[in-house]
């Protein structure tokens, strides 16, 4: 069975739109982009369209590639102070002369809807629900929940240990909480006997950035496979195609459930960003 992430994300958007329509003011998501990375431009356009659809005001602050770090930090300061702004997101990757760490740490944790600030990361690790969870792992958790896939006591194997996908997903799914309580194994480029480990997974998550890396031989019959990978493949005719980290054609024959690329995890990441922005807005209005 194919898990339709796009459909679930659309349902979340409808629910959010309904909730937002009850307020006199709109949530605001402010996004900083430095340079013109083609993939970043696509992601930003997707986030803008999705925000508009649910009634979130979307402001883009687009700086040139050579912009000084201090200018970006000043812009974050302004957005931090602006009460109309509920969520601040700095689109990654940043040019080399700008420090990711400085930028992320400058955003007020209460407006860090990407969930990358160390305060939010710490809260996630200790299971404190007052912070923001990063969008892709949150999207995966929601996707599992909405697809009625229970992770409790299951062996979840995650390929990839990045700070934005693998590590936070492991931290979330291992929490002593309902719909978590999984046994999690995280693999990376130094892991040995990968095939043995992946074949022991009830739920296998691929987040490494290598097209068709996960083959049928790496998956046990009936496993659930979630493909986070987004790889841009140049075709012979000059067009570009998006491919996941999983050999979908063959793995889908033995997996009990599997997410496609596109229309799998990707739309859930965007849905989570909208949810986090609304959560921030809602907290502000509760005060
Ligand atoms: P990173 O490049 O930051 O991390 C890749 C991870 O994969 C690393 O931990 C790396 O190990 C591991 N890895 C690489 N090669 C191997 C290998 N041969 N065997 C085992 N592990 C390996 O990637 P991201 O986490 O940022 O992204 C992963 C993929 O997910 C990309 O395709 C990205 O585009 C996509 N993505 C999709 C999103 C969505 O919304 N669908 C959101 C974010 C990312 P090591 O740490 O040892 O280097």
Coordinates of C-alpha atoms and ligand atoms in Angstrom, one line a residue:
X1 CA 0.0 0.0 0.0
X2 CA 1.2 3.5 -0.9
X3 CA 1.0 6.1 1.9
X4 CA -0.3 9.3 0.3
X5 CA 1.5 12.0 2.2
X6 CA 0.1 14.7 0.0
X7 CA -3.5 13.7 0.9
X8 CA -2.7 13.7 4.6
X9 CA -1.0 17.1 4.3
X10 CA -4.0 18.5 2.4
X11 CA -6.3 17.3 5.2
X12 CA -4.1 19.0 7.8
X13 CA -4.2 22.2 5.7
X14 CA -8.0 22.1 5.6
X15 CA -8.2 21.7 9.4
X16 CA -5.7 24.6 9.9
X17 CA -7.5 26.9 7.5
X18 CA -10.7 26.3 9.5
X19 CA -9.0 27.1 12.8
X20 CA -7.2 30.2 11.4
X21 CA -10.5 31.6 10.0
X22 CA -11.9 31.9 13.5
X23 CA -9.3 34.6 14.3
X24 CA -9.5 38.3 13.5
X25 CA -5.8 38.5 12.7
X26 CA -3.6 36.1 10.7
X27 CA -0.5 34.1 11.7
X28 CA 2.7 35.4 10.1
X29 CA 5.6 33.4 8.8
X30 CA 8.7 35.4 7.9
X31 CA 11.3 33.7 5.8
X32 CA 14.9 34.8 5.1
X33 CA 16.6 33.6 1.9
X34 CA 20.1 34.5 1.1
X35 CA 21.2 33.9 -2.5
X36 CA 19.4 32.0 -5.3
X37 CA 20.0 28.3 -4.7
X38 CA 17.5 26.7 -7.2
X39 CA 16.3 24.1 -4.7
X40 CA 15.8 26.7 -2.0
X41 CA 13.7 28.8 -4.4
X42 CA 11.5 25.8 -5.1
X43 CA 11.0 25.0 -1.4
X44 CA 10.3 28.7 -0.6
X45 CA 7.6 28.8 -3.4
X46 CA 6.0 25.7 -1.9
X47 CA 6.0 27.1 1.6
X48 CA 4.5 30.4 0.3
X49 CA 1.8 28.7 -1.6
X50 CA 0.9 26.4 1.3
X51 CA 0.9 29.3 3.7
X52 CA -1.5 31.4 1.5
X53 CA -3.8 28.4 1.1
X54 CA -4.4 28.2 4.9
X55 CA -4.5 31.9 5.6
X56 CA -1.0 32.4 7.0
X57 CA 0.7 35.7 5.9
X58 CA 4.0 34.9 4.3
X59 CA 6.8 37.5 4.1
X60 CA 10.0 36.8 2.2
X61 CA 13.2 38.7 3.0
X62 CA 15.4 37.9 0.0
X63 CA 19.1 38.9 0.3
X64 CA 21.8 38.7 -2.3
X65 CA 24.4 35.9 -2.0
X66 CA 27.2 38.3 -0.9
X67 CA 25.1 39.9 1.9
X68 CA 27.0 40.4 5.2
X69 CA 26.3 38.1 8.1
X70 CA 25.6 41.1 10.3
X71 CA 22.7 42.3 8.0
X72 CA 21.0 38.9 8.2
X73 CA 21.4 38.9 12.0
X74 CA 19.9 42.4 12.2
X75 CA 17.0 41.3 10.1
X76 CA 16.4 38.4 12.5
X77 CA 16.5 40.8 15.5
X78 CA 13.9 43.0 13.8
X79 CA 11.6 40.0 13.2
X80 CA 12.2 38.8 16.8
X81 CA 10.9 42.1 18.1
X82 CA 8.0 42.4 15.7
X83 CA 4.9 41.2 17.5
X84 CA 3.1 40.4 14.2
X85 CA 5.7 37.8 13.3
X86 CA 4.9 34.3 14.7
X87 CA 7.4 32.2 12.9
X88 CA 10.9 32.9 11.6
X89 CA 12.6 30.6 9.2
X90 CA 16.0 31.0 7.6
X91 CA 16.2 28.8 4.4
X92 CA 19.2 26.5 4.4
X93 CA 21.8 26.2 3.0
X94 CA 23.4 29.6 3.7
X95 CA 26.4 30.9 1.8
X96 CA 29.7 29.8 3.4
X97 CA 30.5 33.2 4.9
X98 CA 27.4 33.1 7.1
X99 CA 27.4 31.0 10.2
X100 CA 24.5 28.6 10.5
X101 CA 25.0 28.4 14.2
X102 CA 24.9 32.1 14.8
X103 CA 21.8 32.5 12.6
X104 CA 19.9 29.7 14.3
X105 CA 20.8 30.8 17.8
X106 CA 19.7 34.4 17.0
X107 CA 16.1 33.4 16.4
X108 CA 13.9 33.6 19.5
X109 CA 13.1 30.0 20.4
X110 CA 9.4 30.9 20.7
X111 CA 9.5 31.9 17.0
X112 CA 11.8 29.1 15.8
X113 CA 9.2 27.2 13.8
X114 CA 11.9 25.1 12.1
X115 CA 12.8 23.7 15.5
X116 CA 16.5 24.0 15.1
X117 CA 17.4 26.3 18.0
X118 CA 19.4 24.5 20.7
X119 CA 16.6 25.3 23.3
X120 CA 14.0 23.6 21.1
X121 CA 16.4 20.7 20.4
X122 CA 17.0 20.2 24.1
X123 CA 13.3 20.3 24.9
X124 CA 12.7 17.7 22.2
X125 CA 15.3 15.4 23.7
X126 CA 13.9 15.6 27.2
X127 CA 10.3 15.2 25.9
X128 CA 9.2 18.7 27.0
X129 CA 6.3 19.6 24.7
X130 CA 6.5 23.3 25.0
X131 CA 9.1 23.6 22.3
X132 CA 8.9 23.2 18.5
X133 CA 9.8 19.9 16.8
X134 CA 11.7 20.1 13.5
X135 CA 9.4 19.9 10.6
X136 CA 10.4 16.7 8.8
X137 CA 10.5 14.5 11.9
X138 CA 7.3 16.0 13.1
X139 CA 5.8 15.4 9.6
X140 CA 6.9 11.8 9.8
X141 CA 5.4 11.3 13.3
X142 CA 2.1 12.8 12.0
X143 CA 2.2 10.7 8.9
X144 CA 2.6 7.5 11.0
X145 CA -0.2 8.5 13.3
X146 CA -2.6 9.5 10.6
X147 CA -1.9 6.3 8.7
X148 CA -2.7 4.3 11.9
X149 CA 0.9 2.9 12.0
X150 CA 1.8 2.2 15.6
X151 CA 5.4 2.6 16.4
X152 CA 5.2 1.5 20.0
X153 CA 7.6 -1.5 20.6
X154 CA 8.5 -1.6 17.0
X155 CA 12.1 -1.6 15.7
X156 CA 12.6 1.6 13.7
X157 CA 15.8 1.8 11.7
X158 CA 16.8 5.3 10.5
X159 CA 19.4 5.7 7.7
X160 CA 21.0 9.0 8.3
X161 CA 22.0 11.0 11.4
X162 CA 21.6 14.6 10.3
X163 CA 20.5 17.3 12.7
X164 CA 17.4 18.0 10.7
X165 CA 16.1 14.4 10.0
X166 CA 17.8 11.4 11.5
X167 CA 18.8 12.5 14.9
X168 CA 15.6 14.4 15.8
X169 CA 13.4 11.6 14.5
X170 CA 15.2 9.1 16.7
X171 CA 14.8 11.4 19.7
X172 CA 11.1 11.8 19.0
X173 CA 10.2 8.1 18.3
X174 CA 12.1 6.8 21.4
X175 CA 10.3 9.1 23.9
X176 CA 8.4 7.5 26.7
X177 CA 5.1 8.8 25.3
X178 CA 2.0 7.4 23.5
X179 CA 2.6 6.7 19.8
X180 CA 6.4 6.7 20.5
X181 CA 8.2 4.1 22.7
X182 CA 10.0 2.6 19.6
X183 CA 13.3 0.8 19.7
X184 CA 15.4 3.0 17.4
X185 CA 18.6 2.2 15.5
X186 CA 20.3 5.0 13.7
X187 CA 22.8 4.2 10.9
X188 CA 25.3 6.4 9.1
X189 CA 28.2 6.2 6.8
X190 CA 30.4 4.4 9.4
X191 CA 27.8 1.7 10.2
X192 CA 28.7 -1.8 9.4
X193 CA 26.5 -4.7 8.2
X194 CA 23.9 -2.2 7.0
X195 CA 21.8 -4.8 5.2
X196 CA 21.6 -6.9 8.4
X197 CA 20.4 -3.9 10.4
X198 CA 17.9 -2.6 7.8
X199 CA 16.4 -6.1 7.4
X200 CA 15.6 -6.2 11.1
X201 CA 13.5 -3.1 10.8
X202 CA 9.7 -3.1 11.2
X203 CA 9.8 0.5 10.0
X204 CA 12.7 1.7 7.8
X205 CA 13.3 5.4 7.3
X206 CA 15.7 6.4 4.6
X207 CA 17.2 9.9 4.9
X208 CA 20.7 9.8 3.3
X209 CA 20.4 11.7 0.0
X210 CA 21.4 8.8 -2.3
X211 CA 19.0 7.9 -5.1
X212 CA 17.7 4.3 -4.9
X213 CA 20.1 3.4 -2.1
X214 CA 17.6 1.2 -0.3
X215 CA 17.1 -2.0 -2.4
X216 CA 14.7 -4.8 -2.0
X217 CA 17.5 -7.0 -0.5
X218 CA 17.7 -4.5 2.4
X219 CA 14.1 -4.7 3.4
X220 CA 12.2 -7.5 5.2
X221 CA 8.9 -8.7 3.8
X222 CA 6.0 -6.6 5.2
X223 CA 8.1 -3.8 6.5
X224 CA 7.0 -0.2 6.4
X225 CA 9.3 2.0 4.4
X226 CA 9.4 5.8 4.6
X227 CA 11.5 7.6 2.0
X228 CA 12.7 11.1 3.1
X229 CA 15.2 11.5 0.2
X230 CA 14.9 14.2 -2.4
X231 CA 17.4 13.7 -5.1
X232 CA 17.4 15.8 -8.3
X233 CA 18.2 13.5 -11.3
X234 CA 19.1 15.1 -14.6
X235 CA 17.4 13.2 -17.5
X236 CA 18.8 12.7 -20.9
X237 CA 16.3 15.1 -22.4
X238 CA 17.6 17.8 -20.1
X239 CA 14.7 17.8 -17.7
X240 CA 15.1 17.1 -14.0
X241 CA 13.3 14.3 -12.1
X242 CA 13.0 13.9 -8.3
X243 CA 13.9 10.5 -6.9
X244 CA 13.9 9.2 -3.3
X245 CA 16.5 7.2 -1.4
X246 CA 14.5 4.0 -2.0
X247 CA 14.3 1.9 -5.1
X248 CA 10.5 2.3 -5.0
X249 CA 9.7 0.1 -8.0
X250 CA 11.1 -3.0 -6.3
X251 CA 10.8 -2.2 -2.6
X252 CA 7.1 -1.5 -3.0
X253 CA 6.6 -5.1 -4.0
X254 CA 7.6 -6.4 -0.6
X255 CA 6.9 -3.5 1.8
X256 CA 3.5 -3.5 3.5
X257 CA 3.3 0.3 3.3
X258 CA 5.6 2.8 1.6
X259 CA 5.8 6.5 0.9
X260 CA 6.5 7.6 -2.6
X261 CA 8.7 10.5 -3.7
X262 CA 7.3 13.0 -4.5
X263 CA 4.0 13.2 -2.6
X264 CA 5.2 11.3 0.5
X265 CA 7.2 12.9 3.3
X266 CA 7.8 16.2 1.5
X267 CA 4.3 17.6 1.8
X268 CA 4.2 16.6 5.5
X269 CA 7.3 18.7 6.1
X270 CA 5.5 21.7 4.8
X271 CA 2.3 20.9 6.7
X272 CA 4.4 20.7 9.9
X273 CA 5.8 24.2 9.3
X274 CA 2.3 25.5 9.0
X275 CA 1.2 23.7 12.2
X276 CA 4.2 25.1 14.1
X277 CA 3.5 28.6 12.8
X278 CA -0.1 28.3 14.0
X279 CA 1.0 26.9 17.3
X280 CA 3.2 30.0 17.9
X281 CA 0.3 32.3 16.8
X282 CA -2.1 30.5 19.1
X283 CA 0.2 30.8 22.1
X284 CA 0.6 34.5 21.5
X285 CA -3.2 34.9 21.4
X286 CA -3.7 33.0 24.6
X287 CA -1.6 35.5 26.6
Ligands
LIG1 P1 22.7 14.9 5.2 O1 23.5 14.9 4.0 O2 22.8 16.0 6.2 O3 22.9 13.5 6.0 C1 23.0 12.3 5.3 C2 23.2 11.2 6.3 O4 23.2 10.0 5.5 C3 24.4 11.3 7.1 O5 24.2 11.0 8.4 C4 25.4 10.3 6.4 O6 26.3 9.7 7.3 C5 24.4 9.3 6.0 N1 24.9 8.5 4.9 C6 25.4 8.9 3.7 N2 25.8 7.9 3.0 C7 25.6 6.7 3.7 C8 25.8 5.4 3.4 N3 26.3 4.9 2.3 N4 25.3 4.5 4.4 C9 24.8 4.9 5.5 N5 24.5 6.2 5.8 C10 25.0 7.1 4.9 O7 21.2 14.8 4.7 P2 19.8 15.3 5.2 O8 19.4 14.6 6.5 O9 19.8 16.8 5.2 O10 18.9 14.8 4.0 C11 18.8 13.5 3.6 C12 17.9 13.4 2.4 O11 16.6 13.8 2.8 C13 18.3 14.3 1.3 O12 18.0 13.7 0.0 C14 17.5 15.5 1.4 O13 17.2 16.3 0.2 C15 16.2 14.9 1.9 N6 15.4 15.8 2.8 C16 14.0 15.7 2.5 C17 13.2 16.5 3.3 C18 11.7 16.3 3.0 O14 10.9 17.1 3.5 N7 11.3 15.3 2.4 C19 13.6 17.4 4.3 C20 15.1 17.3 4.6 C21 15.9 16.6 3.8 P3 27.5 10.6 8.1 O15 26.8 11.3 9.1 O16 28.4 9.5 8.6 O17 28.0 11.5 7.0

